[in-house]
PDB file of C-alpha atoms in Angstrom:
ATOM      1  CA  UNK A   1     -26.063-121.452 101.011  1.00 72.00           C
ATOM      2  CA  UNK A   2     -24.181-117.560 101.223  1.00 86.00           C
ATOM      3  CA  UNK A   3     -20.406-117.516 102.731  1.00 88.00           C
ATOM      4  CA  UNK A   4     -19.956-114.682 104.702  1.00 91.00           C
ATOM      5  CA  UNK A   5     -18.208-111.326 103.592  1.00 94.00           C
ATOM      6  CA  UNK A   6     -14.366-111.634 103.226  1.00 94.00           C
ATOM      7  CA  UNK A   7     -12.007-109.887 101.324  1.00 96.00           C
ATOM      8  CA  UNK A   8     -10.532-111.475  98.342  1.00 96.00           C
ATOM      9  CA  UNK A   9      -6.547-111.739  97.011  1.00 97.00           C
ATOM     10  CA  UNK A  10      -5.255-113.064  94.381  1.00 97.00           C
ATOM     11  CA  UNK A  11      -2.037-114.194  94.694  1.00 96.00           C
ATOM     12  CA  UNK A  12       0.535-113.372  91.684  1.00 95.00           C
ATOM     13  CA  UNK A  13       3.644-115.524  92.635  1.00 95.00           C
ATOM     14  CA  UNK A  14       4.171-117.681  95.811  1.00 94.00           C
ATOM     15  CA  UNK A  15       6.476-114.783  97.351  1.00 94.00           C
ATOM     16  CA  UNK A  16       3.557-112.526  97.138  1.00 95.00           C
ATOM     17  CA  UNK A  17       1.187-115.470  98.710  1.00 94.00           C
ATOM     18  CA  UNK A  18       3.736-115.548 101.438  1.00 94.00           C
ATOM     19  CA  UNK A  19       3.565-112.125 102.053  1.00 94.00           C
ATOM     20  CA  UNK A  20      -0.334-112.001 102.097  1.00 95.00           C
ATOM     21  CA  UNK A  21      -0.123-114.992 104.764  1.00 92.00           C
ATOM     22  CA  UNK A  22       2.340-113.136 106.488  1.00 91.00           C
ATOM     23  CA  UNK A  23      -0.380-110.653 106.694  1.00 93.00           C
ATOM     24  CA  UNK A  24      -3.656-111.766 107.588  1.00 92.00           C
ATOM     25  CA  UNK A  25      -2.281-114.593 109.007  1.00 86.00           C
ATOM     26  CA  UNK A  26      -4.677-116.707 110.744  1.00 89.00           C
ATOM     27  CA  UNK A  27      -7.250-114.210 109.486  1.00 93.00           C
ATOM     28  CA  UNK A  28      -6.821-115.650 106.254  1.00 92.00           C
ATOM     29  CA  UNK A  29      -7.707-119.086 104.388  1.00 91.00           C
ATOM     30  CA  UNK A  30      -5.797-120.541 100.978  1.00 93.00           C
ATOM     31  CA  UNK A  31      -7.978-121.136  98.439  1.00 92.00           C
ATOM     32  CA  UNK A  32      -6.155-123.660  96.287  1.00 92.00           C
ATOM     33  CA  UNK A  33      -9.323-126.087  93.489  1.00 89.00           C
ATOM     34  CA  UNK A  34     -11.823-124.696  96.337  1.00 87.00           C
ATOM     35  CA  UNK A  35     -13.818-128.670  96.218  1.00 80.00           C
ATOM     36  CA  UNK A  36     -12.450-128.351 100.196  1.00 83.00           C
ATOM     37  CA  UNK A  37     -12.878-124.680 101.272  1.00 88.00           C
ATOM     38  CA  UNK A  38     -15.748-123.761  99.024  1.00 87.00           C
ATOM     39  CA  UNK A  39     -18.217-125.788 100.469  1.00 87.00           C
ATOM     40  CA  UNK A  40     -17.139-125.366 104.163  1.00 87.00           C
ATOM     41  CA  UNK A  41     -17.535-121.466 103.778  1.00 90.00           C
ATOM     42  CA  UNK A  42     -21.251-121.915 102.141  1.00 91.00           C
ATOM     43  CA  UNK A  43     -21.870-123.688 104.992  1.00 88.00           C
ATOM     44  CA  UNK A  44     -20.528-121.304 107.016  1.00 88.00           C
ATOM     45  CA  UNK A  45     -18.194-123.896 109.206  1.00 84.00           C
ATOM     46  CA  UNK A  46     -15.233-121.872 108.071  1.00 88.00           C
ATOM     47  CA  UNK A  47     -15.770-117.602 107.768  1.00 91.00           C
ATOM     48  CA  UNK A  48     -12.523-115.926 107.263  1.00 93.00           C
ATOM     49  CA  UNK A  49     -12.321-112.452 107.085  1.00 94.00           C
ATOM     50  CA  UNK A  50      -9.663-112.691 103.909  1.00 95.00           C
ATOM     51  CA  UNK A  51      -9.402-115.191 101.315  1.00 94.00           C
ATOM     52  CA  UNK A  52      -6.154-115.618  99.583  1.00 96.00           C
ATOM     53  CA  UNK A  53      -6.107-117.620  95.860  1.00 96.00           C
ATOM     54  CA  UNK A  54      -3.232-118.754  95.209  1.00 96.00           C
ATOM     55  CA  UNK A  55      -4.622-120.617  92.043  1.00 93.00           C
ATOM     56  CA  UNK A  56      -3.244-118.787  89.707  1.00 93.00           C
ATOM     57  CA  UNK A  57       0.748-119.850  90.804  1.00 96.00           C
ATOM     58  CA  UNK A  58       1.931-121.565  88.073  1.00 93.00           C
ATOM     59  CA  UNK A  59       5.438-122.401  89.615  1.00 93.00           C
ATOM     60  CA  UNK A  60       3.220-124.950  92.049  1.00 97.00           C
ATOM     61  CA  UNK A  61       2.241-127.503  89.251  1.00 96.00           C
ATOM     62  CA  UNK A  62       5.019-128.865  88.550  1.00 97.00           C
ATOM     63  CA  UNK A  63       5.157-132.579  88.770  1.00 98.00           C
ATOM     64  CA  UNK A  64       8.874-133.246  88.159  1.00 97.00           C
ATOM     65  CA  UNK A  65      11.406-136.578  89.164  1.00 95.00           C
ATOM     66  CA  UNK A  66      14.469-135.774  90.925  1.00 93.00           C
ATOM     67  CA  UNK A  67      17.773-137.996  91.691  1.00 91.00           C
ATOM     68  CA  UNK A  68      15.740-138.543  95.230  1.00 92.00           C
ATOM     69  CA  UNK A  69      12.656-139.876  94.033  1.00 95.00           C
ATOM     70  CA  UNK A  70       9.078-137.628  92.351  1.00 98.00           C
ATOM     71  CA  UNK A  71       8.199-134.129  93.334  1.00 98.00           C
ATOM     72  CA  UNK A  72       5.012-133.475  92.734  1.00 98.00           C
ATOM     73  CA  UNK A  73       3.903-129.593  93.353  1.00 98.00           C
ATOM     74  CA  UNK A  74       1.046-128.279  95.812  1.00 98.00           C
ATOM     75  CA  UNK A  75      -1.105-127.095  93.053  1.00 97.00           C
ATOM     76  CA  UNK A  76      -1.239-129.934  90.460  1.00 98.00           C
ATOM     77  CA  UNK A  77      -4.263-131.460  90.520  1.00 97.00           C
ATOM     78  CA  UNK A  78      -5.952-134.714  90.627  1.00 98.00           C
ATOM     79  CA  UNK A  79      -6.108-134.692  87.002  1.00 98.00           C
ATOM     80  CA  UNK A  80      -2.553-134.179  86.801  1.00 98.00           C
ATOM     81  CA  UNK A  81      -1.237-136.484  88.942  1.00 98.00           C
ATOM     82  CA  UNK A  82      -3.633-139.614  88.203  1.00 98.00           C
ATOM     83  CA  UNK A  83      -2.656-138.742  84.348  1.00 98.00           C
ATOM     84  CA  UNK A  84       1.355-138.694  84.722  1.00 98.00           C
ATOM     85  CA  UNK A  85       3.261-140.955  83.142  1.00 97.00           C
ATOM     86  CA  UNK A  86       5.680-140.027  86.118  1.00 96.00           C
ATOM     87  CA  UNK A  87       3.697-141.060  88.868  1.00 98.00           C
ATOM     88  CA  UNK A  88       2.101-143.873  87.318  1.00 97.00           C
ATOM     89  CA  UNK A  89       5.753-145.454  86.679  1.00 96.00           C
ATOM     90  CA  UNK A  90       7.291-145.780  90.367  1.00 96.00           C
ATOM     91  CA  UNK A  91       4.106-144.513  92.530  1.00 98.00           C
ATOM     92  CA  UNK A  92       0.923-146.088  90.930  1.00 98.00           C
ATOM     93  CA  UNK A  93      -1.079-146.853  94.217  1.00 98.00           C
ATOM     94  CA  UNK A  94      -0.980-142.982  94.317  1.00 98.00           C
ATOM     95  CA  UNK A  95      -1.963-142.055  90.470  1.00 98.00           C
ATOM     96  CA  UNK A  96      -4.940-144.557  91.487  1.00 98.00           C
ATOM     97  CA  UNK A  97      -5.691-142.447  94.788  1.00 98.00           C
ATOM     98  CA  UNK A  98      -5.432-139.568  92.573  1.00 98.00           C
ATOM     99  CA  UNK A  99      -7.963-141.499  90.055  1.00 98.00           C
ATOM    100  CA  UNK A 100     -10.324-142.452  92.675  1.00 97.00           C
ATOM    101  CA  UNK A 101     -11.376-138.552  94.116  1.00 96.00           C
ATOM    102  CA  UNK A 102     -14.654-137.540  93.305  1.00 92.00           C
ATOM    103  CA  UNK A 103     -15.833-137.132  89.606  1.00 91.00           C
ATOM    104  CA  UNK A 104     -14.245-135.727  86.425  1.00 93.00           C
ATOM    105  CA  UNK A 105     -14.744-131.967  87.684  1.00 93.00           C
ATOM    106  CA  UNK A 106     -13.366-132.564  91.245  1.00 93.00           C
ATOM    107  CA  UNK A 107     -10.163-134.055  89.694  1.00 96.00           C
ATOM    108  CA  UNK A 108      -9.587-131.459  87.156  1.00 96.00           C
ATOM    109  CA  UNK A 109     -10.112-128.112  89.843  1.00 94.00           C
ATOM    110  CA  UNK A 110      -9.392-130.261  93.034  1.00 95.00           C
ATOM    111  CA  UNK A 111      -5.442-129.926  93.946  1.00 97.00           C
ATOM    112  CA  UNK A 112      -2.652-132.221  96.136  1.00 97.00           C
ATOM    113  CA  UNK A 113      -2.391-129.691  98.219  1.00 97.00           C
ATOM    114  CA  UNK A 114      -5.213-128.348  98.744  1.00 95.00           C
ATOM    115  CA  UNK A 115      -6.517-132.193  99.979  1.00 96.00           C
ATOM    116  CA  UNK A 116      -3.676-132.320 101.913  1.00 97.00           C
ATOM    117  CA  UNK A 117      -3.963-129.221 104.124  1.00 95.00           C
ATOM    118  CA  UNK A 118      -7.967-129.727 104.585  1.00 94.00           C
ATOM    119  CA  UNK A 119      -6.864-133.371 106.323  1.00 96.00           C
ATOM    120  CA  UNK A 120      -9.981-134.844 105.642  1.00 95.00           C
ATOM    121  CA  UNK A 121     -10.509-138.694 107.152  1.00 95.00           C
ATOM    122  CA  UNK A 122     -12.020-139.871 104.460  1.00 96.00           C
ATOM    123  CA  UNK A 123      -9.736-138.608 101.639  1.00 97.00           C
ATOM    124  CA  UNK A 124      -7.771-140.747  99.641  1.00 98.00           C
ATOM    125  CA  UNK A 125      -4.530-139.252  99.361  1.00 98.00           C
ATOM    126  CA  UNK A 126      -3.153-139.600 102.906  1.00 98.00           C
ATOM    127  CA  UNK A 127      -3.492-142.876 102.790  1.00 98.00           C
ATOM    128  CA  UNK A 128      -1.130-142.570  99.708  1.00 98.00           C
ATOM    129  CA  UNK A 129       1.723-140.221 101.526  1.00 98.00           C
ATOM    130  CA  UNK A 130       1.324-142.258 104.180  1.00 98.00           C
ATOM    131  CA  UNK A 131       2.206-145.580 102.666  1.00 98.00           C
ATOM    132  CA  UNK A 132       4.885-143.514 100.367  1.00 98.00           C
ATOM    133  CA  UNK A 133       6.807-142.118 103.317  1.00 98.00           C
ATOM    134  CA  UNK A 134       6.369-138.606 101.782  1.00 98.00           C
ATOM    135  CA  UNK A 135       6.801-135.261 103.245  1.00 98.00           C
ATOM    136  CA  UNK A 136       4.847-132.378 103.340  1.00 98.00           C
ATOM    137  CA  UNK A 137       6.860-129.026 102.361  1.00 98.00           C
ATOM    138  CA  UNK A 138       5.587-125.668 104.273  1.00 98.00           C
ATOM    139  CA  UNK A 139       6.758-122.969 103.422  1.00 97.00           C
ATOM    140  CA  UNK A 140       6.008-119.378 105.768  1.00 93.00           C
ATOM    141  CA  UNK A 141       7.618-116.478 107.366  1.00 89.00           C
ATOM    142  CA  UNK A 142      10.094-118.454 109.218  1.00 90.00           C
ATOM    143  CA  UNK A 143      11.480-120.655 106.298  1.00 95.00           C
ATOM    144  CA  UNK A 144      11.129-124.475 104.595  1.00 97.00           C
ATOM    145  CA  UNK A 145       9.956-127.276 106.517  1.00 98.00           C
ATOM    146  CA  UNK A 146       9.377-130.935 105.405  1.00 98.00           C
ATOM    147  CA  UNK A 147       6.684-132.420 107.503  1.00 98.00           C
ATOM    148  CA  UNK A 148       7.093-136.540 107.561  1.00 98.00           C
ATOM    149  CA  UNK A 149       3.172-137.647 106.444  1.00 98.00           C
ATOM    150  CA  UNK A 150       3.544-139.627 109.940  1.00 97.00           C
ATOM    151  CA  UNK A 151       3.639-136.228 111.630  1.00 98.00           C
ATOM    152  CA  UNK A 152       1.353-133.821 109.449  1.00 98.00           C
ATOM    153  CA  UNK A 153      -2.158-135.423 109.874  1.00 98.00           C
ATOM    154  CA  UNK A 154      -2.825-134.699 113.760  1.00 97.00           C
ATOM    155  CA  UNK A 155      -6.770-135.128 113.965  1.00 96.00           C
ATOM    156  CA  UNK A 156     -10.287-134.614 112.428  1.00 94.00           C
ATOM    157  CA  UNK A 157      -9.304-131.767 109.492  1.00 93.00           C
ATOM    158  CA  UNK A 158      -6.094-130.987 112.005  1.00 96.00           C
ATOM    159  CA  UNK A 159      -2.440-131.216 110.664  1.00 97.00           C
ATOM    160  CA  UNK A 160       0.732-129.845 111.138  1.00 98.00           C
ATOM    161  CA  UNK A 161       0.596-126.929 108.966  1.00 96.00           C
ATOM    162  CA  UNK A 162       0.441-123.301 110.111  1.00 93.00           C
ATOM    163  CA  UNK A 163      -1.782-120.741 109.723  1.00 89.00           C
ATOM    164  CA  UNK A 164       0.827-118.132 108.070  1.00 91.00           C
ATOM    165  CA  UNK A 165       2.307-121.267 106.183  1.00 94.00           C
ATOM    166  CA  UNK A 166       1.552-122.608 102.718  1.00 96.00           C
ATOM    167  CA  UNK A 167       2.156-126.146 100.896  1.00 98.00           C
ATOM    168  CA  UNK A 168       4.683-125.861  98.267  1.00 98.00           C
ATOM    169  CA  UNK A 169       5.261-129.613  97.335  1.00 98.00           C
ATOM    170  CA  UNK A 170       5.124-132.896  98.342  1.00 98.00           C
ATOM    171  CA  UNK A 171       8.349-135.126  97.884  1.00 98.00           C
ATOM    172  CA  UNK A 172       7.773-138.536  97.621  1.00 98.00           C
ATOM    173  CA  UNK A 173      10.996-141.023  98.009  1.00 98.00           C
ATOM    174  CA  UNK A 174      11.866-143.651  95.356  1.00 96.00           C
ATOM    175  CA  UNK A 175      10.251-146.948  95.450  1.00 96.00           C
ATOM    176  CA  UNK A 176      13.242-148.966  95.016  1.00 94.00           C
ATOM    177  CA  UNK A 177      11.383-151.481  92.302  1.00 94.00           C
ATOM    178  CA  UNK A 178       8.187-151.954  94.693  1.00 98.00           C
ATOM    179  CA  UNK A 179       4.897-152.382  93.024  1.00 98.00           C
ATOM    180  CA  UNK A 180       1.795-150.439  94.873  1.00 98.00           C
ATOM    181  CA  UNK A 181      -1.991-149.926  94.837  1.00 98.00           C
ATOM    182  CA  UNK A 182      -4.939-148.318  96.288  1.00 98.00           C
ATOM    183  CA  UNK A 183      -8.186-149.820  96.581  1.00 98.00           C
ATOM    184  CA  UNK A 184     -11.060-148.312  98.438  1.00 98.00           C
ATOM    185  CA  UNK A 185     -14.540-148.982  99.527  1.00 98.00           C
ATOM    186  CA  UNK A 186     -16.766-145.944  98.672  1.00 96.00           C
ATOM    187  CA  UNK A 187     -19.850-143.652  99.612  1.00 93.00           C
ATOM    188  CA  UNK A 188     -21.294-144.082  96.659  1.00 89.00           C
ATOM    189  CA  UNK A 189     -22.382-140.690  96.691  1.00 86.00           C
ATOM    190  CA  UNK A 190     -20.125-138.666  97.780  1.00 85.00           C
ATOM    191  CA  UNK A 191     -16.976-141.123  96.172  1.00 89.00           C
ATOM    192  CA  UNK A 192     -15.079-140.462  99.623  1.00 94.00           C
ATOM    193  CA  UNK A 193     -13.630-143.599 100.893  1.00 97.00           C
ATOM    194  CA  UNK A 194     -15.573-145.621 103.464  1.00 97.00           C
ATOM    195  CA  UNK A 195     -12.447-147.625 103.717  1.00 98.00           C
ATOM    196  CA  UNK A 196      -9.229-146.474 101.569  1.00 98.00           C
ATOM    197  CA  UNK A 197      -5.991-148.796 101.525  1.00 98.00           C
ATOM    198  CA  UNK A 198      -3.133-147.912  99.627  1.00 98.00           C
ATOM    199  CA  UNK A 199      -0.217-150.608  99.805  1.00 98.00           C
ATOM    200  CA  UNK A 200       3.983-150.892  99.278  1.00 98.00           C
ATOM    201  CA  UNK A 201       4.974-154.360  98.334  1.00 98.00           C
ATOM    202  CA  UNK A 202       8.694-155.357  96.827  1.00 98.00           C
ATOM    203  CA  UNK A 203       9.563-158.696  96.391  1.00 98.00           C
ATOM    204  CA  UNK A 204      13.353-160.114  96.009  1.00 97.00           C
ATOM    205  CA  UNK A 205      14.202-162.541  93.079  1.00 96.00           C
ATOM    206  CA  UNK A 206      13.132-165.437  95.813  1.00 97.00           C
ATOM    207  CA  UNK A 207       9.497-163.953  96.357  1.00 97.00           C
ATOM    208  CA  UNK A 208      10.209-162.942  99.728  1.00 98.00           C
ATOM    209  CA  UNK A 209       8.354-159.653 101.336  1.00 98.00           C
ATOM    210  CA  UNK A 210      11.504-157.465 101.832  1.00 98.00           C
ATOM    211  CA  UNK A 211       9.680-154.240 102.624  1.00 98.00           C
ATOM    212  CA  UNK A 212       6.565-153.205 102.882  1.00 98.00           C
ATOM    213  CA  UNK A 213       4.102-150.677 103.730  1.00 98.00           C
ATOM    214  CA  UNK A 214       0.219-150.687 104.513  1.00 98.00           C
ATOM    215  CA  UNK A 215      -1.899-147.526 105.140  1.00 98.00           C
ATOM    216  CA  UNK A 216      -5.388-146.501 105.172  1.00 98.00           C
ATOM    217  CA  UNK A 217      -8.118-143.619 105.002  1.00 98.00           C
ATOM    218  CA  UNK A 218     -11.662-143.658 106.480  1.00 97.00           C
ATOM    219  CA  UNK A 219     -11.137-145.737 109.376  1.00 98.00           C
ATOM    220  CA  UNK A 220      -9.849-142.977 111.822  1.00 97.00           C
ATOM    221  CA  UNK A 221      -9.827-139.240 112.631  1.00 97.00           C
ATOM    222  CA  UNK A 222      -6.316-139.496 110.586  1.00 97.00           C
ATOM    223  CA  UNK A 223      -4.584-141.882 108.230  1.00 98.00           C
ATOM    224  CA  UNK A 224      -2.892-145.082 110.314  1.00 98.00           C
ATOM    225  CA  UNK A 225      -0.159-147.509 108.656  1.00 98.00           C
ATOM    226  CA  UNK A 226      -1.309-151.713 109.049  1.00 98.00           C
ATOM    227  CA  UNK A 227       1.388-152.480 111.130  1.00 98.00           C
ATOM    228  CA  UNK A 228       0.444-155.668 112.202  1.00 98.00           C
ATOM    229  CA  UNK A 229      -0.620-157.090 108.551  1.00 98.00           C
ATOM    230  CA  UNK A 230       2.749-155.518 107.766  1.00 98.00           C
ATOM    231  CA  UNK A 231       4.474-157.180 110.644  1.00 98.00           C
ATOM    232  CA  UNK A 232       2.951-160.537 109.265  1.00 98.00           C
ATOM    233  CA  UNK A 233       4.060-160.156 105.995  1.00 98.00           C
ATOM    234  CA  UNK A 234       7.139-158.737 106.253  1.00 98.00           C
ATOM    235  CA  UNK A 235      10.593-161.041 105.690  1.00 98.00           C
ATOM    236  CA  UNK A 236       8.546-163.797 104.940  1.00 98.00           C
ATOM    237  CA  UNK A 237       8.106-165.840 101.675  1.00 98.00           C
ATOM    238  CA  UNK A 238       4.583-164.471  99.642  1.00 98.00           C
ATOM    239  CA  UNK A 239       1.853-166.432  99.039  1.00 98.00           C
ATOM    240  CA  UNK A 240      -1.671-166.352  98.737  1.00 97.00           C
ATOM    241  CA  UNK A 241      -2.308-168.418 101.791  1.00 98.00           C
ATOM    242  CA  UNK A 242       0.121-165.739 103.923  1.00 98.00           C
ATOM    243  CA  UNK A 243      -1.615-162.806 102.645  1.00 98.00           C
ATOM    244  CA  UNK A 244      -4.968-164.049 103.629  1.00 98.00           C
ATOM    245  CA  UNK A 245      -3.572-164.845 107.349  1.00 98.00           C
ATOM    246  CA  UNK A 246      -1.942-160.955 107.046  1.00 98.00           C
ATOM    247  CA  UNK A 247      -4.961-159.792 106.306  1.00 98.00           C
ATOM    248  CA  UNK A 248      -7.150-160.848 108.840  1.00 98.00           C
ATOM    249  CA  UNK A 249      -5.042-158.864 111.153  1.00 98.00           C
ATOM    250  CA  UNK A 250      -4.982-155.813 109.003  1.00 98.00           C
ATOM    251  CA  UNK A 251      -7.333-153.935 112.108  1.00 98.00           C
ATOM    252  CA  UNK A 252      -5.131-155.197 115.305  1.00 97.00           C
ATOM    253  CA  UNK A 253      -3.361-152.660 116.021  1.00 95.00           C
ATOM    254  CA  UNK A 254      -6.417-150.185 115.772  1.00 97.00           C
ATOM    255  CA  UNK A 255      -8.230-149.778 119.142  1.00 95.00           C
ATOM    256  CA  UNK A 256     -11.328-147.449 117.783  1.00 95.00           C
ATOM    257  CA  UNK A 257     -12.440-147.773 114.394  1.00 97.00           C
ATOM    258  CA  UNK A 258     -14.686-144.272 113.725  1.00 95.00           C
ATOM    259  CA  UNK A 259     -18.390-145.205 112.973  1.00 95.00           C
ATOM    260  CA  UNK A 260     -20.625-143.073 111.244  1.00 92.00           C
ATOM    261  CA  UNK A 261     -23.529-143.111 108.948  1.00 90.00           C
ATOM    262  CA  UNK A 262     -21.905-145.078 106.458  1.00 91.00           C
ATOM    263  CA  UNK A 263     -20.559-148.137 108.979  1.00 95.00           C
ATOM    264  CA  UNK A 264     -20.758-149.025 112.320  1.00 97.00           C
ATOM    265  CA  UNK A 265     -17.303-150.464 113.416  1.00 97.00           C
ATOM    266  CA  UNK A 266     -17.464-154.024 113.104  1.00 97.00           C
ATOM    267  CA  UNK A 267     -18.385-153.534 109.778  1.00 98.00           C
ATOM    268  CA  UNK A 268     -15.680-150.790 108.574  1.00 98.00           C
ATOM    269  CA  UNK A 269     -13.570-153.245 110.380  1.00 98.00           C
ATOM    270  CA  UNK A 270     -14.177-155.764 107.984  1.00 98.00           C
ATOM    271  CA  UNK A 271     -14.279-154.018 104.860  1.00 98.00           C
ATOM    272  CA  UNK A 272     -10.761-152.966 106.463  1.00 98.00           C
ATOM    273  CA  UNK A 273      -9.641-156.474 106.339  1.00 98.00           C
ATOM    274  CA  UNK A 274     -10.930-157.270 102.762  1.00 98.00           C
ATOM    275  CA  UNK A 275      -9.983-153.823 101.111  1.00 98.00           C
ATOM    276  CA  UNK A 276      -6.334-154.368 102.564  1.00 98.00           C
ATOM    277  CA  UNK A 277      -6.138-157.905 101.099  1.00 98.00           C
ATOM    278  CA  UNK A 278      -6.809-156.408  97.447  1.00 98.00           C
ATOM    279  CA  UNK A 279      -4.350-153.781  97.791  1.00 98.00           C
ATOM    280  CA  UNK A 280      -1.513-155.386  98.605  1.00 98.00           C
ATOM    281  CA  UNK A 281      -2.248-158.985  96.060  1.00 98.00           C
ATOM    282  CA  UNK A 282      -2.275-156.002  93.087  1.00 98.00           C
ATOM    283  CA  UNK A 283       0.425-154.325  94.520  1.00 98.00           C
ATOM    284  CA  UNK A 284       2.531-157.296  93.960  1.00 98.00           C
ATOM    285  CA  UNK A 285       0.829-157.904  90.806  1.00 95.00           C
TER     286      UNK A 285
END
């Protein structure tokens, strides 16, 4: 398929990209790595009159540790996130989610900001940003705002990002020594998650669970917290038996689980319980 005609703009800087967005607004789409947008253009699921390429804006590629946690620029590639020693040291589940995306070509070109803006319900990053209680930072004509992951994803391919805003970075708070992991059961052709779970678990010296966050992708029109499982684990001694019992309730709060060609609802619920158990166990390990 061939995309419909559009006017191409290559942003030379962040300020230039924002100026182009302010000028063209809802008539424009932002191109980063292109692995989410280009297929939509070719299938004519999106036909913007203007395309703003931000791929050359080097200031959005940094991965850095700050006093409050980890900051990842919107144009950091999946390969950059997966390989970063800073990310793996404190947010291993995020690095594993990045490493699980697509194939090598996709990981070398796709970006964290582009993936989050696309808000695909089967993408890997949404589970990680929700499990780590991250903030997605967006900048537009009215200034900069930080959007909590829980508020960012609003539905199928729908986010809180406005048409004239650009994701500039993602902020991950410190984990305070918690272990984390990402597990998924993937669709073999595309690599997208049939079910994916990111787990963050912190034990104290007596092996009591002092903090736990679990988030899943692939099961709904947006990433979801597994609160029933969190409540069964939190504040209690960690054991294999406790994990097994909690994992059996991983889907208890989900009134509806999505169905598609790859999994009926009952099968997806089963997968969620299995994958959540594995993710939590590896987070602790």
